[in-house]
């Protein structure tokens, strides 16, 4: 299922408190299957390491995955750190997986993360289940690839910001 769209340079990472690796391997394989180039930072990655990698690698997209349910808290801290760096304010960033531990207020969590600076939030427990979430993630990737110029993403440019996936969408 290799895409004919522009190939995105992506960074995939877990959050600092999340020691799950297979979700990141799955995301890497999924993105590579669609023709994108992937740098996988692995699990339990400190915020400072994610920020450093984004500054160094200058990806078109950062994909954050959470399995342990701390995505809402750790993700909020991470996006604030990323958006505090002027060169990364325009970087498209998405988060997905298990975003909370209590299962309440999924839409509120997604809206909160989007308001904090994520371009899309994909909640595992959202309506439609994993297949619908994967379709929404693919649509986000296509929209981003269509919006980018043939060269590298210019610093500060953020096409489609906060519009590609509805809060609570799953991946």
Coordinates of N, CA and C in Angstrom, one line a residue:
X1 N 0.8 -1.2 0.0 CA 0.0 0.0 0.0 C 0.9 1.2 0.0
X2 N 1.8 1.3 -0.9 CA 2.7 2.4 -0.9 C 2.0 3.6 -1.5
X3 N 2.1 4.7 -0.9 CA 1.4 5.9 -1.3 C 2.1 6.6 -2.5
X4 N 1.3 7.2 -3.3 CA 1.9 8.0 -4.4 C 2.1 9.5 -4.0
X5 N 1.8 9.8 -2.8 CA 1.9 11.1 -2.2 C 3.4 11.4 -1.9
X6 N 3.7 12.6 -1.5 CA 5.1 12.9 -1.1 C 5.5 12.1 0.1
X7 N 6.7 11.7 0.1 CA 7.2 10.9 1.3 C 7.5 11.8 2.4
X8 N 7.0 11.5 3.6 CA 7.2 12.3 4.8 C 8.4 11.8 5.6
X9 N 9.2 12.7 6.1 CA 10.2 12.4 7.0 C 9.6 12.4 8.4
X10 N 9.5 11.3 9.1 CA 8.8 11.2 10.3 C 9.7 10.7 11.5
X11 N 9.4 11.2 12.6 CA 10.0 10.7 13.9 C 8.8 10.1 14.7
X12 N 9.1 8.9 15.2 CA 8.1 8.2 16.0 C 8.7 8.0 17.3
X13 N 7.9 8.2 18.4 CA 8.5 8.1 19.8 C 7.4 7.8 20.8
X14 N 7.9 7.1 21.8 CA 7.0 6.9 23.0 C 7.3 8.1 23.9
X15 N 6.5 8.1 25.0 CA 6.7 9.2 26.0 C 7.6 8.7 27.1
X16 N 8.1 9.6 27.9 CA 9.1 9.3 29.0 C 8.7 8.2 29.9
X17 N 7.4 8.1 30.2 CA 7.0 7.1 31.2 C 6.4 5.8 30.6
X18 N 6.5 5.7 29.2 CA 5.9 4.6 28.5 C 7.0 3.6 28.0
X19 N 7.1 2.4 28.6 CA 8.1 1.5 28.2 C 7.7 0.5 27.2
X20 N 6.6 0.7 26.4 CA 6.1 -0.2 25.4 C 6.8 0.1 24.1
X21 N 7.3 -1.0 23.5 CA 8.0 -0.8 22.2 C 7.3 -1.3 21.0
X22 N 6.5 -2.3 21.1 CA 5.8 -2.9 19.9 C 4.9 -1.9 19.2
X23 N 4.3 -1.0 19.9 CA 3.4 0.0 19.2 C 4.3 0.9 18.3
X24 N 5.5 1.2 18.8 CA 6.4 2.0 18.0 C 6.9 1.3 16.7
X25 N 7.2 0.0 16.9 CA 7.6 -0.8 15.8 C 6.4 -0.9 14.8
X26 N 5.2 -1.1 15.2 CA 4.1 -1.2 14.4 C 3.9 0.1 13.6
X27 N 4.0 1.3 14.3 CA 3.8 2.6 13.6 C 4.9 2.8 12.6
X28 N 6.2 2.4 12.9 CA 7.2 2.5 12.0 C 7.0 1.7 10.7
X29 N 6.6 0.4 10.9 CA 6.3 -0.4 9.7 C 5.1 0.1 8.9
X30 N 4.1 0.6 9.6 CA 2.9 1.1 8.9 C 3.3 2.4 8.1
X31 N 4.1 3.3 8.7 CA 4.5 4.4 7.9 C 5.5 4.1 6.8
X32 N 6.4 3.2 7.0 CA 7.3 2.7 5.9 C 6.5 2.0 4.8
X33 N 5.5 1.3 5.2 CA 4.7 0.6 4.2 C 4.0 1.6 3.3
X34 N 3.7 2.8 3.8 CA 3.1 3.8 3.0 C 4.1 4.7 2.3
X35 N 5.3 4.4 2.4 CA 6.4 5.1 1.6 C 7.1 6.2 2.4
X36 N 6.8 6.3 3.7 CA 7.4 7.4 4.4 C 8.7 6.9 5.1
X37 N 9.6 7.9 5.3 CA 10.9 7.6 6.0 C 10.7 7.8 7.5
X38 N 11.2 6.9 8.3 CA 10.9 6.9 9.7 C 12.2 6.8 10.6
X39 N 12.3 7.6 11.6 CA 13.3 7.5 12.6 C 12.5 7.2 13.9
X40 N 12.8 6.0 14.5 CA 12.1 5.6 15.7 C 13.0 5.8 16.9
X41 N 12.6 6.7 17.8 CA 13.4 7.0 19.0 C 13.2 6.0 20.1
X42 N 12.2 5.2 20.0 CA 12.0 4.1 21.0 C 11.1 4.5 22.1
X43 N 11.0 3.6 23.1 CA 10.2 3.9 24.3 C 10.9 4.6 25.4
X44 N 10.2 5.1 26.3 CA 10.7 5.7 27.5 C 11.7 6.8 27.1
X45 N 11.3 7.6 26.1 CA 12.2 8.7 25.6 C 11.9 10.0 26.4
X46 N 13.0 10.5 27.0 CA 12.8 11.8 27.7 C 12.4 12.9 26.7
X47 N 11.6 13.9 27.2 CA 11.2 15.0 26.4 C 12.3 15.7 25.8
X48 N 13.4 15.9 26.5 CA 14.6 16.6 26.0 C 15.2 15.9 24.8
X49 N 15.1 14.6 24.8 CA 15.6 13.8 23.7 C 14.7 13.9 22.4
X50 N 13.4 14.0 22.7 CA 12.5 14.1 21.5 C 12.7 15.5 20.9
X51 N 12.8 16.5 21.7 CA 13.0 17.9 21.2 C 14.4 18.0 20.5
X52 N 15.4 17.4 21.0 CA 16.7 17.4 20.4 C 16.6 16.7 19.0
X53 N 16.0 15.5 19.0 CA 15.9 14.8 17.7 C 15.1 15.6 16.6
X54 N 14.1 16.3 17.1 CA 13.3 17.1 16.1 C 14.1 18.3 15.6
X55 N 14.9 18.9 16.5 CA 15.7 20.0 16.0 C 16.8 19.5 15.1
X56 N 17.3 18.3 15.3 CA 18.4 17.8 14.5 C 17.9 17.2 13.2
X57 N 16.9 16.4 13.3 CA 16.4 15.7 12.1 C 15.5 16.5 11.2
X58 N 14.9 17.5 11.8 CA 13.9 18.4 11.1 C 12.9 17.6 10.3
X59 N 12.1 16.8 11.0 CA 11.1 15.9 10.3 C 9.9 16.7 9.8
X60 N 9.1 16.1 9.0 CA 7.9 16.7 8.5 C 6.8 16.4 9.5
X61 N 6.9 15.4 10.3 CA 5.9 15.0 11.3 C 6.5 14.3 12.5
X62 N 6.0 14.6 13.6 CA 6.3 13.8 14.9 C 5.1 13.1 15.3
X63 N 5.3 11.7 15.5 CA 4.2 10.9 15.9 C 4.5 10.3 17.3
X64 N 3.6 10.6 18.3 CA 3.8 10.2 19.6 C 2.8 9.1 20.0
X65 N 3.3 8.0 20.6 CA 2.4 6.9 20.9 C 2.4 6.7 22.4
X66 N 1.2 6.4 23.0 CA 1.1 6.1 24.4 C 0.3 4.8 24.6
X67 N 0.9 3.9 25.3 CA 0.2 2.6 25.6 C -0.2 2.6 27.1
X68 N 0.5 3.2 28.0 CA 0.3 3.0 29.4 C -0.8 3.9 30.0
X69 N -1.4 4.8 29.2 CA -2.5 5.6 29.7 C -2.1 7.0 30.2
X70 N -0.8 7.3 30.1 CA -0.3 8.6 30.6 C -0.1 9.6 29.5
X71 N -0.7 9.3 28.4 CA -0.5 10.1 27.2 C -1.0 11.6 27.4
X72 N -2.1 11.7 28.2 CA -2.7 13.0 28.4 C -1.7 13.9 29.2
X73 N -1.1 13.3 30.3 CA -0.2 14.1 31.1 C 1.1 14.3 30.5
X74 N 1.8 13.2 30.1 CA 3.1 13.3 29.5 C 3.0 14.0 28.2
X75 N 2.0 13.8 27.4 CA 1.8 14.4 26.1 C 1.7 15.9 26.2
X76 N 1.0 16.4 27.3 CA 0.8 17.8 27.5 C 2.2 18.5 27.8
X77 N 2.9 17.8 28.7 CA 4.3 18.3 29.0 C 5.2 18.4 27.8
X78 N 5.1 17.3 27.0 CA 6.0 17.3 25.8 C 5.6 18.4 24.8
X79 N 4.3 18.5 24.5 CA 3.9 19.5 23.5 C 4.3 20.9 23.9
X80 N 4.2 21.2 25.2 CA 4.6 22.5 25.7 C 6.1 22.7 25.5
X81 N 6.9 21.7 25.7 CA 8.3 21.8 25.5 C 8.7 22.0 24.0
X82 N 8.0 21.3 23.1 CA 8.2 21.4 21.7 C 7.8 22.8 21.2
X83 N 6.6 23.3 21.6 CA 6.2 24.6 21.1 C 6.9 25.7 21.7
X84 N 7.7 25.5 22.8 CA 8.5 26.6 23.4 C 9.8 26.8 22.6
X85 N 10.1 25.9 21.6 CA 11.3 26.1 20.8 C 10.8 26.7 19.5
X86 N 11.3 27.9 19.2 CA 10.8 28.6 18.0 C 10.9 27.8 16.7
X87 N 12.0 27.1 16.5 CA 12.2 26.3 15.3 C 11.2 25.1 15.2
X88 N 10.6 24.8 16.3 CA 9.6 23.6 16.3 C 8.2 24.0 16.4
X89 N 7.9 25.3 16.5 CA 6.5 25.7 16.6 C 5.7 25.3 15.4
X90 N 6.2 25.2 14.3 CA 5.5 24.8 13.1 C 5.5 23.3 12.8
X91 N 6.2 22.5 13.6 CA 6.3 21.1 13.3 C 4.9 20.4 13.5
X92 N 4.3 19.7 12.6 CA 3.1 19.0 12.8 C 3.4 17.8 13.8
X93 N 2.6 17.7 14.8 CA 2.8 16.7 15.9 C 1.4 16.1 16.2
X94 N 1.4 14.8 16.2 CA 0.2 14.0 16.5 C 0.5 13.1 17.7
X95 N -0.6 12.8 18.5 CA -0.4 11.8 19.6 C -1.6 10.8 19.5
X96 N -1.3 9.6 19.9 CA -2.3 8.6 19.8 C -2.1 7.5 20.8
X97 N -3.1 6.6 21.0 CA -3.0 5.5 21.8 C -3.9 5.6 23.0
X98 N -3.5 5.1 24.1 CA -4.3 5.2 25.4 C -3.8 6.5 26.1
X99 N -4.7 7.4 26.1 CA -4.4 8.7 26.6 C -4.7 9.0 28.1
X100 N -5.5 8.1 28.7 CA -5.9 8.3 30.1 C -6.0 6.9 30.7
X101 N -6.0 6.9 32.1 CA -6.1 5.7 32.8 C -7.5 5.4 33.3
X102 N -8.4 6.4 33.4 CA -9.7 6.1 33.9 C -10.8 6.0 32.9
X103 N -10.5 6.2 31.6 CA -11.5 6.0 30.6 C -12.6 7.1 30.6
X104 N -12.5 8.1 31.4 CA -13.5 9.2 31.4 C -13.0 10.4 30.5
X105 N -14.0 11.1 30.1 CA -13.7 12.4 29.4 C -12.7 12.3 28.2
X106 N -13.0 11.3 27.4 CA -12.1 11.1 26.2 C -12.1 12.4 25.3
X107 N -13.3 12.9 25.0 CA -13.3 14.0 24.1 C -12.7 15.2 24.8
X108 N -12.8 15.4 26.1 CA -12.2 16.5 26.8 C -10.7 16.4 26.7
X109 N -10.1 15.2 26.9 CA -8.7 15.0 26.8 C -8.2 15.3 25.4
X110 N -8.9 14.8 24.4 CA -8.4 15.1 23.0 C -8.5 16.6 22.8
X111 N -9.5 17.3 23.2 CA -9.7 18.7 23.0 C -8.6 19.5 23.8
X112 N -8.3 19.0 25.0 CA -7.2 19.7 25.8 C -5.8 19.5 25.1
X113 N -5.5 18.3 24.6 CA -4.3 18.1 23.9 C -4.2 18.9 22.6
X114 N -5.3 19.0 21.9 CA -5.3 19.8 20.6 C -5.1 21.3 20.9
X115 N -5.8 21.7 22.0 CA -5.7 23.2 22.3 C -4.2 23.5 22.8
X116 N -3.5 22.5 23.3 CA -2.2 22.7 23.8 C -1.2 22.7 22.7
X117 N -1.6 22.2 21.5 CA -0.6 22.3 20.3 C -0.5 21.1 19.4
X118 N -1.2 20.0 19.8 CA -1.2 18.9 18.9 C -2.0 19.2 17.7
X119 N -1.6 18.7 16.5 CA -2.3 18.9 15.3 C -3.5 17.9 15.1
X120 N -3.3 16.7 15.8 CA -4.4 15.7 15.8 C -4.1 14.8 17.0
X121 N -5.3 14.3 17.5 CA -5.2 13.3 18.6 C -6.0 12.1 18.2
X122 N -5.4 10.9 18.3 CA -6.0 9.7 18.0 C -6.1 8.8 19.2
X123 N -7.3 8.8 19.8 CA -7.6 8.0 21.0 C -8.0 6.6 20.7
X124 N -7.3 5.6 21.3 CA -7.7 4.2 21.0 C -9.1 3.9 21.3
X125 N -9.7 4.5 22.3 CA -11.1 4.2 22.7 C -12.1 5.0 22.0
X126 N -11.8 5.7 20.9 CA -12.8 6.5 20.2 C -13.7 5.7 19.4
X127 N -14.8 6.3 19.0 CA -15.8 5.7 18.2 C -15.3 5.1 16.9
X128 N -15.7 3.9 16.6 CA -15.3 3.3 15.4 C -14.2 2.3 15.6
X129 N -13.5 2.3 16.7 CA -12.4 1.3 17.0 C -11.2 1.6 16.1
X130 N -10.2 0.6 16.2 CA -8.9 0.7 15.6 C -9.0 0.9 14.1
X131 N -9.9 0.2 13.4 CA -9.9 0.3 11.9 C -10.3 1.8 11.5
X132 N -11.3 2.3 12.2 CA -11.7 3.7 11.9 C -10.6 4.7 12.2
X133 N -9.9 4.4 13.3 CA -8.8 5.3 13.7 C -7.6 5.2 12.7
X134 N -7.3 4.0 12.2 CA -6.3 3.9 11.1 C -6.7 4.7 9.9
X135 N -7.9 4.6 9.5 CA -8.4 5.4 8.4 C -8.2 6.9 8.6
X136 N -8.5 7.4 9.8 CA -8.3 8.8 10.1 C -6.9 9.2 10.1
X137 N -6.0 8.3 10.6 CA -4.6 8.5 10.6 C -4.1 8.6 9.1
X138 N -4.5 7.7 8.3 CA -4.1 7.7 6.9 C -4.6 9.0 6.2
X139 N -5.8 9.4 6.5 CA -6.3 10.7 5.9 C -5.4 11.8 6.4
X140 N -5.0 11.9 7.6 CA -4.1 12.9 8.1 C -2.8 12.9 7.4
X141 N -2.2 11.7 7.2 CA -0.9 11.6 6.5 C -1.1 12.1 5.0
X142 N -2.2 11.7 4.4 CA -2.4 12.2 3.0 C -2.6 13.7 2.9
X143 N -3.3 14.2 3.9 CA -3.5 15.7 3.9 C -2.2 16.4 4.1
X144 N -1.4 15.9 5.0 CA -0.1 16.5 5.3 C 0.8 16.4 4.0
X145 N 0.9 15.2 3.5 CA 1.8 15.0 2.3 C 1.3 15.9 1.1
X146 N 0.0 16.1 0.9 CA -0.5 16.9 -0.1 C -0.1 18.4 0.1
X147 N -0.1 18.8 1.4 CA 0.1 20.2 1.7 C 1.6 20.6 1.7
X148 N 2.5 19.7 1.8 CA 3.9 20.0 1.8 C 4.5 20.2 0.4
X149 N 5.4 21.2 0.3 CA 6.1 21.3 -1.0 C 7.0 20.2 -1.3
X150 N 7.5 20.1 -2.5 CA 8.3 19.0 -2.9 C 9.6 18.9 -2.1
X151 N 10.1 20.0 -1.5 CA 11.3 20.0 -0.7 C 10.9 19.8 0.8
X152 N 11.9 20.1 1.6 CA 11.6 19.9 3.0 C 10.6 21.0 3.5
X153 N 10.0 20.6 4.6 CA 9.0 21.5 5.3 C 9.7 22.7 5.8
X154 N 9.3 23.9 5.3 CA 10.0 25.1 5.8 C 9.7 25.3 7.3
X155 N 10.7 25.8 8.0 CA 10.6 26.0 9.4 C 9.5 27.0 9.6
X156 N 8.6 26.7 10.6 CA 7.5 27.6 10.9 C 6.3 27.3 10.1
X157 N 6.3 26.5 9.0 CA 5.2 26.2 8.2 C 4.5 25.0 8.8
X158 N 3.2 25.1 9.0 CA 2.4 24.0 9.6 C 1.1 23.8 8.8
X159 N 1.2 23.2 7.7 CA -0.1 23.0 6.9 C -1.1 22.2 7.6
X160 N -2.4 22.6 7.5 CA -3.4 21.8 8.1 C -3.5 21.7 9.6
X161 N -2.8 22.7 10.3 CA -2.7 22.6 11.7 C -4.1 22.4 12.4
X162 N -4.1 21.5 13.3 CA -5.3 21.2 14.1 C -6.6 21.0 13.4
X163 N -6.5 20.5 12.2 CA -7.8 20.3 11.4 C -8.0 18.9 10.9
X164 N -7.0 18.1 10.9 CA -7.1 16.8 10.2 C -7.9 15.7 10.9
X165 N -7.8 15.7 12.2 CA -8.6 14.6 12.9 C -9.4 15.2 14.0
X166 N -10.6 14.7 14.2 CA -11.4 15.2 15.2 C -10.9 14.7 16.6
X167 N -11.2 15.5 17.6 CA -10.7 15.1 18.9 C -11.4 13.7 19.2
X168 N -10.6 12.9 19.8 CA -11.1 11.6 20.2 C -10.9 10.5 19.1
X169 N -10.4 10.9 17.9 CA -10.2 9.9 16.9 C -9.2 8.9 17.3
X170 N -9.3 7.7 16.8 CA -8.4 6.6 17.2 C -7.3 6.4 16.2
X171 N -6.2 5.8 16.6 CA -5.2 5.3 15.7 C -4.7 4.0 16.1

